[in-house]
PDB file of C-alpha atoms in Angstrom:
ATOM      1  CA  MET R   1      21.282   1.317 -14.973  1.00 42.00           C
ATOM      2  CA  ALA R   2      22.139   0.148 -11.499  1.00 45.00           C
ATOM      3  CA  GLU R   3      25.016   1.754  -9.490  1.00 44.00           C
ATOM      4  CA  PRO R   4      27.343  -0.853  -8.008  1.00 43.00           C
ATOM      5  CA  GLU R   5      27.956   1.570  -4.765  1.00 45.00           C
ATOM      6  CA  ARG R   6      24.234   1.556  -4.296  1.00 43.00           C
ATOM      7  CA  THR R   7      24.227  -2.454  -4.535  1.00 42.00           C
ATOM      8  CA  GLU R   8      27.077  -3.039  -2.013  1.00 44.00           C
ATOM      9  CA  ARG R   9      24.718  -0.404   0.314  1.00 45.00           C
ATOM     10  CA  ARG R  10      21.754  -2.967   0.136  1.00 47.00           C
ATOM     11  CA  LEU R  11      23.468  -5.520   1.817  1.00 48.00           C
ATOM     12  CA  ARG R  12      21.052  -7.113   4.736  1.00 53.00           C
ATOM     13  CA  PRO R  13      22.025  -5.819   8.370  1.00 52.00           C
ATOM     14  CA  ALA R  14      20.519  -7.096  11.366  1.00 53.00           C
ATOM     15  CA  PRO R  15      16.870  -8.376  10.898  1.00 56.00           C
ATOM     16  CA  LEU R  16      14.573  -5.710  13.084  1.00 54.00           C
ATOM     17  CA  LEU R  17      12.697  -7.487  15.974  1.00 57.00           C
ATOM     18  CA  PHE R  18       9.178  -6.352  16.771  1.00 57.00           C
ATOM     19  CA  GLU R  19       9.178  -5.444  20.850  1.00 53.00           C
ATOM     20  CA  PRO R  20       6.661  -7.209  22.624  1.00 52.00           C
ATOM     21  CA  SER R  21       3.618  -4.761  23.564  1.00 57.00           C
ATOM     22  CA  GLU R  22       4.765  -4.629  27.155  1.00 56.00           C
ATOM     23  CA  ALA R  23       8.096  -3.389  26.239  1.00 50.00           C
ATOM     24  CA  VAL R  24       6.972  -0.595  24.198  1.00 53.00           C
ATOM     25  CA  ALA R  25       4.928   0.650  26.724  1.00 61.00           C
ATOM     26  CA  ASP R  26       8.310   1.018  28.942  1.00 63.00           C
ATOM     27  CA  PRO R  27       9.994   4.429  27.517  1.00 64.00           C
ATOM     28  CA  GLU R  28      13.386   2.975  28.476  1.00 70.00           C
ATOM     29  CA  HIS R  29      13.297  -0.024  26.495  1.00 74.00           C
ATOM     30  CA  PHE R  30      14.447  -0.235  23.319  1.00 80.00           C
ATOM     31  CA  PHE R  31      15.186  -3.071  21.255  1.00 81.00           C
ATOM     32  CA  ASP R  32      16.732  -4.753  24.746  1.00 83.00           C
ATOM     33  CA  LEU R  33      19.835  -2.476  24.133  1.00 87.00           C
ATOM     34  CA  GLU R  34      19.642  -1.610  27.647  1.00 88.00           C
ATOM     35  CA  SER R  35      20.186  -4.797  29.380  1.00 86.00           C
ATOM     36  CA  ILE R  36      23.363  -5.089  27.287  1.00 90.00           C
ATOM     37  CA  GLU R  37      26.391  -5.217  30.105  1.00 92.00           C
ATOM     38  CA  ASP R  38      29.042  -5.074  27.620  1.00 93.00           C
ATOM     39  CA  PRO R  39      30.299  -2.375  25.802  1.00 94.00           C
ATOM     40  CA  ARG R  40      31.536  -3.997  22.573  1.00 96.00           C
ATOM     41  CA  GLU R  41      27.994  -5.796  22.515  1.00 95.00           C
ATOM     42  CA  LEU R  42      26.147  -2.778  22.916  1.00 94.00           C
ATOM     43  CA  LEU R  43      28.431  -1.368  20.039  1.00 95.00           C
ATOM     44  CA  ALA R  44      27.893  -3.779  18.029  1.00 94.00           C
ATOM     45  CA  ARG R  45      24.010  -4.686  18.080  1.00 92.00           C
ATOM     46  CA  ALA R  46      23.218  -0.637  18.041  1.00 92.00           C
ATOM     47  CA  THR R  47      25.220  -0.827  14.738  1.00 94.00           C
ATOM     48  CA  GLU R  48      23.301  -3.245  13.309  1.00 91.00           C
ATOM     49  CA  LEU R  49      20.045  -1.925  14.327  1.00 90.00           C
ATOM     50  CA  THR R  50      21.724   1.534  12.954  1.00 93.00           C
ATOM     51  CA  LEU R  51      22.380   0.263   9.231  1.00 93.00           C
ATOM     52  CA  ALA R  52      19.203  -1.678  10.009  1.00 90.00           C
ATOM     53  CA  PHE R  53      16.685   1.372   9.927  1.00 90.00           C
ATOM     54  CA  ARG R  54      18.984   3.243   7.440  1.00 93.00           C
ATOM     55  CA  ALA R  55      18.535   0.523   4.833  1.00 92.00           C
ATOM     56  CA  ALA R  56      14.491   0.508   6.218  1.00 91.00           C
ATOM     57  CA  GLN R  57      14.533   4.405   6.069  1.00 94.00           C
ATOM     58  CA  GLU R  58      15.592   4.428   2.295  1.00 94.00           C
ATOM     59  CA  ARG R  59      13.312   1.371   1.163  1.00 94.00           C
ATOM     60  CA  ALA R  60      10.964   3.172   2.403  1.00 94.00           C
ATOM     61  CA  VAL R  61      11.501   6.249   0.315  1.00 96.00           C
ATOM     62  CA  GLU R  62      12.045   4.093  -2.640  1.00 95.00           C
ATOM     63  CA  PHE R  63       8.370   3.010  -2.132  1.00 96.00           C
ATOM     64  CA  GLN R  64       6.867   6.249  -1.160  1.00 97.00           C
ATOM     65  CA  ALA R  65       8.524   7.572  -4.658  1.00 97.00           C
ATOM     66  CA  LEU R  66       6.954   4.494  -6.907  1.00 97.00           C
ATOM     67  CA  ALA R  67       3.638   5.386  -5.001  1.00 97.00           C
ATOM     68  CA  ALA R  68       4.031   8.663  -6.123  1.00 98.00           C
ATOM     69  CA  ALA R  69       5.036   8.252  -9.099  1.00 97.00           C
ATOM     70  CA  GLN R  70       2.377   5.665  -9.834  1.00 97.00           C
ATOM     71  CA  LEU R  71      -0.213   8.381  -8.555  1.00 98.00           C
ATOM     72  CA  ALA R  72       1.060  11.112 -10.715  1.00 97.00           C
ATOM     73  CA  ASP R  73       1.313   8.589 -13.805  1.00 97.00           C
ATOM     74  CA  PRO R  74      -0.875  10.709 -16.491  1.00 95.00           C
ATOM     75  CA  ARG R  75      -2.596   7.890 -18.358  1.00 95.00           C
ATOM     76  CA  ARG R  76      -4.330   7.534 -15.682  1.00 95.00           C
ATOM     77  CA  PHE R  77      -7.586   8.500 -15.219  1.00 95.00           C
ATOM     78  CA  ASP R  78      -7.737   8.818 -11.553  1.00 95.00           C
ATOM     79  CA  ARG R  79      -4.153  10.232 -11.569  1.00 96.00           C
ATOM     80  CA  LEU R  80      -3.382  13.734  -8.252  1.00 97.00           C
ATOM     81  CA  THR R  81      -1.780  16.642  -9.073  1.00 97.00           C
ATOM     82  CA  PRO R  82       1.759  16.862  -7.462  1.00 97.00           C
ATOM     83  CA  GLY R  83       0.026  19.340  -4.534  1.00 97.00           C
ATOM     84  CA  ALA R  84      -2.762  16.750  -3.970  1.00 97.00           C
ATOM     85  CA  ILE R  85       0.022  14.265  -3.347  1.00 97.00           C
ATOM     86  CA  ALA R  86       1.810  16.432  -1.608  1.00 97.00           C
ATOM     87  CA  GLU R  87      -0.929  17.354   0.850  1.00 97.00           C
ATOM     88  CA  GLN R  88      -1.548  13.089   1.384  1.00 96.00           C
ATOM     89  CA  ALA R  89       1.962  12.117   2.453  1.00 96.00           C
ATOM     90  CA  GLU R  90       2.845  16.063   4.722  1.00 96.00           C
ATOM     91  CA  TRP R  91       5.407  17.113   1.728  1.00 97.00           C
ATOM     92  CA  THR R  92       5.536  20.121   0.287  1.00 97.00           C
ATOM     93  CA  GLU R  93       4.743  20.703  -3.473  1.00 97.00           C
ATOM     94  CA  ASP R  94       8.192  20.942  -4.668  1.00 97.00           C
ATOM     95  CA  TYR R  95       9.110  17.915  -2.466  1.00 97.00           C
ATOM     96  CA  ALA R  96       6.560  15.969  -4.061  1.00 97.00           C
ATOM     97  CA  LEU R  97       7.153  16.826  -7.975  1.00 97.00           C
ATOM     98  CA  LYS R  98      11.169  15.402  -6.718  1.00 97.00           C
ATOM     99  CA  MET R  99       9.909  12.192  -5.407  1.00 97.00           C
ATOM    100  CA  ILE R 100       8.011  12.486  -8.873  1.00 98.00           C
ATOM    101  CA  GLU R 101      10.717  12.302 -10.788  1.00 97.00           C
ATOM    102  CA  PHE R 102      11.840  10.002  -8.848  1.00 97.00           C
ATOM    103  CA  GLY R 103       9.666   7.490  -9.139  1.00 97.00           C
ATOM    104  CA  VAL R 104       9.675   7.921 -12.232  1.00 96.00           C
ATOM    105  CA  THR R 105      13.514   6.590 -12.367  1.00 96.00           C
ATOM    106  CA  LEU R 106      13.357   3.740 -10.446  1.00 95.00           C
ATOM    107  CA  GLN R 107      10.159   2.869 -13.113  1.00 93.00           C
ATOM    108  CA  ARG R 108      12.775   3.152 -15.832  1.00 91.00           C
ATOM    109  CA  GLY R 109      15.369   1.169 -14.145  1.00 86.00           C
ATOM    110  CA  ARG R 110      13.030  -1.567 -12.908  1.00 76.00           C
ATOM    111  CA  ALA R 111      11.616  -1.941 -17.117  1.00 63.00           C
ATOM    112  CA  ASP R 112      15.841  -2.254 -17.995  1.00 60.00           C
ATOM    113  CA  LEU R 113      15.973  -5.376 -15.656  1.00 51.00           C
ATOM    114  CA  THR R 114      13.414  -7.151 -17.739  1.00 48.00           C
TER     115      THR R 114
END
């Protein structure tokens, strides 16, 4: 069952643009924000980036949970224990168990959509 507020949060924020390698080498450079002189424009672009990073982080966590649930699936002959998943992901075992449960919930949600 999809949560309405979750759908609203998934609005697509400004796209993240990859920076050239020369810019990444400069520690003061961050998505060209340092070159924006107008504080209104700076606030707007920094806010866009903040929203984009949050959305990316949320999606990445969902994919982590899906992968953890798949790796722990008892139907797999090569399934991993929660401890092994925790070690691979650099989590605690308790957190791995929660992520596995979250992933199973996400998988059920996908099955409900089809």
